[in-house]
PDB file of C-alpha atoms in Angstrom:
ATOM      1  CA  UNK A 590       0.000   0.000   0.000  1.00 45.00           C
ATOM      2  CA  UNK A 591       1.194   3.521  -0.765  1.00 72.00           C
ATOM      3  CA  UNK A 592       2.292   5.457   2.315  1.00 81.00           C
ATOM      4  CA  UNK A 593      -0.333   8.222   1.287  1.00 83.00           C
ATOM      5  CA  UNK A 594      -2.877   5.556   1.321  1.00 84.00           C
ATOM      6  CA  UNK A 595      -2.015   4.426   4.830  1.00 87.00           C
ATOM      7  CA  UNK A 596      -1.420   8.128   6.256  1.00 90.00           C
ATOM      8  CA  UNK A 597      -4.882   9.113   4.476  1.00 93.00           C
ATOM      9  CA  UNK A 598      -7.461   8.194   7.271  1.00 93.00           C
ATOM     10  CA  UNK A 599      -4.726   9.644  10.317  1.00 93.00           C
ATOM     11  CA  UNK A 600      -4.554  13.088   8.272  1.00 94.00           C
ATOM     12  CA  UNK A 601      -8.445  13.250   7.328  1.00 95.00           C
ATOM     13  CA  UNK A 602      -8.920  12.990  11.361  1.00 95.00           C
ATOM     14  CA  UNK A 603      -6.077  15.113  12.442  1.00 94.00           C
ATOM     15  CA  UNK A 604      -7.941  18.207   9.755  1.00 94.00           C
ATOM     16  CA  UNK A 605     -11.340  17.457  11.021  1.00 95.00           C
ATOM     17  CA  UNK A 606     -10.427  17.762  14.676  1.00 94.00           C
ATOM     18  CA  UNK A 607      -9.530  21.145  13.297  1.00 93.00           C
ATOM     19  CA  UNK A 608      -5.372  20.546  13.446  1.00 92.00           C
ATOM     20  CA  UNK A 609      -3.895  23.083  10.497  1.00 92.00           C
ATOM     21  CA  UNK A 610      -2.095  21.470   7.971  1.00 94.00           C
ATOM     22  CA  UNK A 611       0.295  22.905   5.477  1.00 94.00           C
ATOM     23  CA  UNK A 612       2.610  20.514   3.338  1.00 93.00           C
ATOM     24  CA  UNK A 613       5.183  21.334   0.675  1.00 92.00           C
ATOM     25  CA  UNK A 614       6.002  18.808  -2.507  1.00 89.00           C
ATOM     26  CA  UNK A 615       8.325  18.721  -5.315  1.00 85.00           C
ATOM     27  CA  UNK A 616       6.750  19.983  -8.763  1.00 78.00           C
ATOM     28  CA  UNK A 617       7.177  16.379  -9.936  1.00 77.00           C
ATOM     29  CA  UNK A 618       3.898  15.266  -8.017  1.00 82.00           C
ATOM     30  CA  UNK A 619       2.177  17.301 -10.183  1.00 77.00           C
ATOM     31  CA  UNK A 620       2.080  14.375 -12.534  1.00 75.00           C
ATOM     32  CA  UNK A 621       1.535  11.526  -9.976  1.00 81.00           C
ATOM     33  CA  UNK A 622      -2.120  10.345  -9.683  1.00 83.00           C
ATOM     34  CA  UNK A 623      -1.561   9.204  -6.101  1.00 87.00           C
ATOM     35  CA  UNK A 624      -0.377  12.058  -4.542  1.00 88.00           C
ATOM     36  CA  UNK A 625      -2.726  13.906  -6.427  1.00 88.00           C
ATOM     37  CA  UNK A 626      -5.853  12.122  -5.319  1.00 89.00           C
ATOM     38  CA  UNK A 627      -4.406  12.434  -1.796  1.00 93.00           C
ATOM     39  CA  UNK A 628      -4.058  15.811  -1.933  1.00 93.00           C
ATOM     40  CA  UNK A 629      -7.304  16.618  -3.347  1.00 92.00           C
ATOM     41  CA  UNK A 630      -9.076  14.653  -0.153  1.00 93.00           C
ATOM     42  CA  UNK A 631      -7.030  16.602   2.531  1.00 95.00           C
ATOM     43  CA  UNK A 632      -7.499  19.828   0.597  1.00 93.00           C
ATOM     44  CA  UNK A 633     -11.047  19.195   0.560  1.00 93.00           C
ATOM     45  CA  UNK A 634     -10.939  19.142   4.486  1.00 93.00           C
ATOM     46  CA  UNK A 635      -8.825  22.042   4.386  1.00 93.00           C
ATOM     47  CA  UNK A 636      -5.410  21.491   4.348  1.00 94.00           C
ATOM     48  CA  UNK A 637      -2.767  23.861   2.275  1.00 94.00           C
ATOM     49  CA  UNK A 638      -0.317  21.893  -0.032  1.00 93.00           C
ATOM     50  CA  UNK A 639       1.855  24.004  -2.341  1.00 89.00           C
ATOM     51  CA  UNK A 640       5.242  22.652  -4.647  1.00 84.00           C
ATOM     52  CA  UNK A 641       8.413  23.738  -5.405  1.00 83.00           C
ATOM     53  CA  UNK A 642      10.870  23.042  -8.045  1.00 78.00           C
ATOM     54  CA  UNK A 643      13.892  22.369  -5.444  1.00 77.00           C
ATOM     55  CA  UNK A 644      14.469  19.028  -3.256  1.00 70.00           C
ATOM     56  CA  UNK A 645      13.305  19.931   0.159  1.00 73.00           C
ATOM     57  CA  UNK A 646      14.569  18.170   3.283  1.00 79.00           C
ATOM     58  CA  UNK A 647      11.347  17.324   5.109  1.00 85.00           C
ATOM     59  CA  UNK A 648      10.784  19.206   8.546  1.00 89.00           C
ATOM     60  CA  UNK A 649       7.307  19.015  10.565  1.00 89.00           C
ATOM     61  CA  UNK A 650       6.899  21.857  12.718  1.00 91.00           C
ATOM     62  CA  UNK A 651       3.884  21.619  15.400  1.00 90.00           C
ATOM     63  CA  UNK A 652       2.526  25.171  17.272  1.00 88.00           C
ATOM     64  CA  UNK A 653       6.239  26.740  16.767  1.00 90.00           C
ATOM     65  CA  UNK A 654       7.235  24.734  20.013  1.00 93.00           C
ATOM     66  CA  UNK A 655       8.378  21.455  18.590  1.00 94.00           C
ATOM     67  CA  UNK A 656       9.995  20.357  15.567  1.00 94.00           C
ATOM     68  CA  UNK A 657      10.875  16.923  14.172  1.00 93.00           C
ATOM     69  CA  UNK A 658      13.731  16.539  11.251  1.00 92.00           C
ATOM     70  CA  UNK A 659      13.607  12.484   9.819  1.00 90.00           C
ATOM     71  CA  UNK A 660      16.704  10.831   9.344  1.00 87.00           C
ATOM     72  CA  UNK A 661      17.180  10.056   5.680  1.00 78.00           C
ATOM     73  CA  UNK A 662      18.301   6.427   6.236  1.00 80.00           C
ATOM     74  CA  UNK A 663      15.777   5.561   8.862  1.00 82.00           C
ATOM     75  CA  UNK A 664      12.186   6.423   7.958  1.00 72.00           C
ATOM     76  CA  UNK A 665      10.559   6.051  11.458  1.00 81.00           C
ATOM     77  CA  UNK A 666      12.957   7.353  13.504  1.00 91.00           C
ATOM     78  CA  UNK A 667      13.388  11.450  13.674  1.00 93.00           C
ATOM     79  CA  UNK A 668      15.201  14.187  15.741  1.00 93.00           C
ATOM     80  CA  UNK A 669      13.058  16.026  18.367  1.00 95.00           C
ATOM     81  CA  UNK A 670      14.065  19.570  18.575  1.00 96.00           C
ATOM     82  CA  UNK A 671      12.587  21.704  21.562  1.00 96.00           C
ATOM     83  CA  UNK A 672      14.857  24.115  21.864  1.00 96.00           C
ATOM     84  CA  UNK A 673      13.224  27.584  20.904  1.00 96.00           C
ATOM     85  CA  UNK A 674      15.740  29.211  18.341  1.00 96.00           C
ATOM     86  CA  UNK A 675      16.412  25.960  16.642  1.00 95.00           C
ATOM     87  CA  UNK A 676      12.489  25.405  16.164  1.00 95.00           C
ATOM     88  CA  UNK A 677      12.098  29.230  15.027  1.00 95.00           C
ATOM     89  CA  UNK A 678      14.760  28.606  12.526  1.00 95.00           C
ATOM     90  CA  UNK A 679      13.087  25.714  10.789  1.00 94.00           C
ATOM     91  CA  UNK A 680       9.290  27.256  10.724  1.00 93.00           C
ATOM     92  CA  UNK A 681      11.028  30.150   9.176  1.00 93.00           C
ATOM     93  CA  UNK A 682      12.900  28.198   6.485  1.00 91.00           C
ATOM     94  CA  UNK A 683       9.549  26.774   5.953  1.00 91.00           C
ATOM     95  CA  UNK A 684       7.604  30.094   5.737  1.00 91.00           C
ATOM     96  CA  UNK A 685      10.253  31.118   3.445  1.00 89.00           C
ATOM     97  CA  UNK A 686      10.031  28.101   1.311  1.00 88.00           C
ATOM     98  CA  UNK A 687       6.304  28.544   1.739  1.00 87.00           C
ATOM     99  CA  UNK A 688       5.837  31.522   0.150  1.00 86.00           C
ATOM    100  CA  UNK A 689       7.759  30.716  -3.447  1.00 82.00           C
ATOM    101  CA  UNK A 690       5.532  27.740  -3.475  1.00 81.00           C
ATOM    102  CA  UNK A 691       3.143  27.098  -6.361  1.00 81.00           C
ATOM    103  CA  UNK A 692      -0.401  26.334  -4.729  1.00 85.00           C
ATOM    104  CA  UNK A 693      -1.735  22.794  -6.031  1.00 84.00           C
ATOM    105  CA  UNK A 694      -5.323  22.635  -7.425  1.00 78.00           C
ATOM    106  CA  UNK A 695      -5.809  19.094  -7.826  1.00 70.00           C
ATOM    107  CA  UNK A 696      -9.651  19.592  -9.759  1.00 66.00           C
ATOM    108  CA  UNK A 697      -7.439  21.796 -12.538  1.00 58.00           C
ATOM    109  CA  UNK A 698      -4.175  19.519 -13.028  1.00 52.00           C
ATOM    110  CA  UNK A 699      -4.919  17.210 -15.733  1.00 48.00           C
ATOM    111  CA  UNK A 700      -3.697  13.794 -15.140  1.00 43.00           C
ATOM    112  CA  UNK A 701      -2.545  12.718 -18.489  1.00 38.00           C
ATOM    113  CA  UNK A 702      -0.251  15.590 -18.781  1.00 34.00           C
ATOM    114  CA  UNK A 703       3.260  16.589 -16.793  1.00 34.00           C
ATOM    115  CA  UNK A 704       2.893  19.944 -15.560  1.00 32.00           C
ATOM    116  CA  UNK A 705       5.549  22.196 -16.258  1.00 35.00           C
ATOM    117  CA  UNK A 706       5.224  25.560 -14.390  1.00 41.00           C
ATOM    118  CA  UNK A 707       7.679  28.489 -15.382  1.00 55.00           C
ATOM    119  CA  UNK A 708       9.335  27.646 -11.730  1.00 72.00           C
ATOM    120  CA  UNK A 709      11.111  24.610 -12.498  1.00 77.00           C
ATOM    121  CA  UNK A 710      12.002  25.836 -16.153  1.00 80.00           C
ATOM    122  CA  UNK A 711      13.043  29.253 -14.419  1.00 80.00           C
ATOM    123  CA  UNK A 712      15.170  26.789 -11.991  1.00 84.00           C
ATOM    124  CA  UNK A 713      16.259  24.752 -14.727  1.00 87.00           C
ATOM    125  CA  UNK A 714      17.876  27.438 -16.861  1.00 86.00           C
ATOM    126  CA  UNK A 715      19.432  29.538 -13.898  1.00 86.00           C
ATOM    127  CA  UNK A 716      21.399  26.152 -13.461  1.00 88.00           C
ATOM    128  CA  UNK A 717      22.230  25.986 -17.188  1.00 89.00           C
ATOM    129  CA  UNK A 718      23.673  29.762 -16.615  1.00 86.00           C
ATOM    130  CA  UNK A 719      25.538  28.450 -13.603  1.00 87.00           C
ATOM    131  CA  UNK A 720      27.471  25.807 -15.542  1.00 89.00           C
ATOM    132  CA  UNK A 721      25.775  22.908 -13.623  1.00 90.00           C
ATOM    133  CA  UNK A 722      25.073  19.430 -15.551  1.00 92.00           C
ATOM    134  CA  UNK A 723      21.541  17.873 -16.355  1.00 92.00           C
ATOM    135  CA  UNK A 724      22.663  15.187 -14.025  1.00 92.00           C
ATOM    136  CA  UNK A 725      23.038  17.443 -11.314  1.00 91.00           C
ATOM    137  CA  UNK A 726      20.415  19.566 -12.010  1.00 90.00           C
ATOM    138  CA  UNK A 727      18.047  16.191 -12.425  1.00 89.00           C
ATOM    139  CA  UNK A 728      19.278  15.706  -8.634  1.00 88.00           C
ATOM    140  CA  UNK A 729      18.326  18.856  -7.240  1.00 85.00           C
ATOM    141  CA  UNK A 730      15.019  18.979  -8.846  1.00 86.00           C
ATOM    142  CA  UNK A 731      13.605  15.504  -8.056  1.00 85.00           C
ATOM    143  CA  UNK A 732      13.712  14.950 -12.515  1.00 86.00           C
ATOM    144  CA  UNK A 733      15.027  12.562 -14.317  1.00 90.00           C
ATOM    145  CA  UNK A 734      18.339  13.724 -16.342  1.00 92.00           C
ATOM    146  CA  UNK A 735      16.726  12.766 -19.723  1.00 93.00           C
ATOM    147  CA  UNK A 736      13.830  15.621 -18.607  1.00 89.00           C
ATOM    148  CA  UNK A 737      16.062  17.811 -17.931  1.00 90.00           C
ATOM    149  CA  UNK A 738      18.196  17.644 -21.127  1.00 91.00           C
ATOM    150  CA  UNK A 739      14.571  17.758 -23.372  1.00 88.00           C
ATOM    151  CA  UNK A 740      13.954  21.078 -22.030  1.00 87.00           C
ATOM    152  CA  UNK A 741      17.399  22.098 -22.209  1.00 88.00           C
ATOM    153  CA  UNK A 742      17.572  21.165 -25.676  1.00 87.00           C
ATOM    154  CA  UNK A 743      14.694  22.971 -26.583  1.00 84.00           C
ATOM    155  CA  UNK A 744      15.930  26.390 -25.124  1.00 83.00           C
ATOM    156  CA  UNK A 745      18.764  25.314 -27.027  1.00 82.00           C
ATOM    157  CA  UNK A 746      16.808  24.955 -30.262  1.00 79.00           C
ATOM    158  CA  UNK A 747      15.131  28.076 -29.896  1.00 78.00           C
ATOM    159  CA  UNK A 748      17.747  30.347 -29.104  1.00 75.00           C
ATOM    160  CA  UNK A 749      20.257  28.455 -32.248  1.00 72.00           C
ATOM    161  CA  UNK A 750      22.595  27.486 -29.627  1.00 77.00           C
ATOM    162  CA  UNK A 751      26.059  25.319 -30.488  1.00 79.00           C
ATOM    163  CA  UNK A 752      27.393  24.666 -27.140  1.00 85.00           C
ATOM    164  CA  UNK A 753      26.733  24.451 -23.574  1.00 88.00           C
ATOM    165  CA  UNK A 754      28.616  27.653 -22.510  1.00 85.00           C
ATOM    166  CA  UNK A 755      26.986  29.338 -25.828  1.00 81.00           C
ATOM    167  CA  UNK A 756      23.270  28.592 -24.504  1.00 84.00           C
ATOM    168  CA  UNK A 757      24.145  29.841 -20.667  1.00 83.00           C
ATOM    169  CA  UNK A 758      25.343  33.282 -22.083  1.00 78.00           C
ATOM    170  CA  UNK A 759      22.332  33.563 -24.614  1.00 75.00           C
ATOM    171  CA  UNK A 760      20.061  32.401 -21.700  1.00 79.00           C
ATOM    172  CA  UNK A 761      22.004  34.944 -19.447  1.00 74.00           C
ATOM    173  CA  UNK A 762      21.673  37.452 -21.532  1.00 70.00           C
ATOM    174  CA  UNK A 763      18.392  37.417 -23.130  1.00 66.00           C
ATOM    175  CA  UNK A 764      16.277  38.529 -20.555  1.00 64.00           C
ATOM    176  CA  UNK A 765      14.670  34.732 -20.345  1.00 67.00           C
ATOM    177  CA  UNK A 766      14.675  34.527 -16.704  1.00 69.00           C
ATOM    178  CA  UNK A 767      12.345  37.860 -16.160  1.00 57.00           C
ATOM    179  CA  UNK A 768       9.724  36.619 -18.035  1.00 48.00           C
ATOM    180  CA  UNK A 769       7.769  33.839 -18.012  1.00 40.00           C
ATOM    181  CA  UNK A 770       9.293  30.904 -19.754  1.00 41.00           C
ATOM    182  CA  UNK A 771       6.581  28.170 -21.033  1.00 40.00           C
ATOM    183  CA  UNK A 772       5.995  29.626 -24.644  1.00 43.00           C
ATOM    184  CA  UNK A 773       9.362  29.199 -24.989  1.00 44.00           C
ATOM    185  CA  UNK A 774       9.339  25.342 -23.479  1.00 47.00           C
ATOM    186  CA  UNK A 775       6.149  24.058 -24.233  1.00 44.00           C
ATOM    187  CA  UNK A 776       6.311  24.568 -28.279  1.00 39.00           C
TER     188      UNK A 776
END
C-alpha cells in the first residue's frame, strides 16, 4: 500500500479535529495520480499543499514549540528539537520556502499531462547559466536527467545554440529569466 494511502485516514482525522495542515512537494507530483488524489481529499478538508521546483529536506513543525527533522536512512525514527531558536529557525525556512511555493489545485491539473510551471524551467535554466550538468540539475530537482536535457535542448533549439557555454550566455543574456518561460518550453 502507498504510504499516502495508509497516512490518508490519520490526516483526514487530524484536519477534522480542526489541526492546520500545510505541506510542501516537489513539482514532480504534479504528474503523480496518487499524490494527487491524496491531496485533493485533505485539501477538501482544508489542508494547504503548495510545490516547489527544489528538493526539500522534510521538517514538521507543530505550534512553533516542537519540531521533528527524519533521518534520511531511517524512515521512522526522527530528531526532536525543543529548543526555541532551533524550532524558530526551521518554521522560518519553511515560511520562506512557503511563500515561493506554487499552490496545487488538484480539480485543474490534468492527469494525463506533466505539468511544467515556469518555476522549475526558471530553476532549470538559472542552473544551465551556472554551468551545472543535467545530471546534477536532475538531482536537485527531483527529474530525471533525460527531462532535464529535453527542455534544455529545446531552449537550445530556440535560441540556435552550439554549445553548452553558448546557450548559458544567450540564456544569461536574453532577458529569459524575467519573463515567463513556457511559450518558450512548451512549443
Amino acid at each position: 500500500m502507498h504510504v499516502l494511502e495508509q497516512s490518508l485516514p490519520r490526516d483526514l482525522r487530524d484536519l477534522r479535529r480542526g489541526i492546520r495542515r500545510r505541506t510542501i512537494y516537489q513539482h514532480t507530483v504534479r504528474s503523480d495520480r496518487t499524490t494527487l488524489a491524496y491531496i485533493e481529499r485533505v485539501t477538501t478538508e482544508g489542508a494547504e499543499v503548495r510545490t516547489l521546483a527544489e528538493v526539500a529536506d522534510r521538517i514538521i513543525v507543530f505550534d512553533r514549540d516542537l519540531a521533528f527533522v527524519p533521518f534520511s536512512d531511517e524512515p521512522h525514527r526522527a530528531l526532536r528539537i525543543q529548543h526555541p531558536a532551533l524550532v524558530r529557525l526551521l518554521a522560518r525556512h519553511f515560511d520562506e520556502a512557503w511563500a515561493r511555493a506554487v499552490p496545487v489545485h488538484p480539480e485543474r491539473v490534468p492527469l494525463r499531462t506533466p505539468v511544467v510551471t515556469s518555476d522549475p524551467q526558471r530553476t532549470i535554466l538559472q542552473a544551465v547559466v551556472g554551468g551545472e550538468t543535467d545530471e546534477s540539475i536532475a538531482r536537485r530537482l527531483g527529474m530525471s536527467r533525460r527531462s532535464v536535457a529535453e527542455h534544455v535542448r529545446r531552449v537550445s533549439e530556440r535560441l540556435g545554440s552550439n554549445s553548452r557555454a553558448q546557450l548559458g550566455c544567450l540564456i544569461a543574456t536574453s532577458g529569459l529569466l524575467s519573463g515567463l518561460l513556457s511559450g518558450l518550453l512548451e512549443a
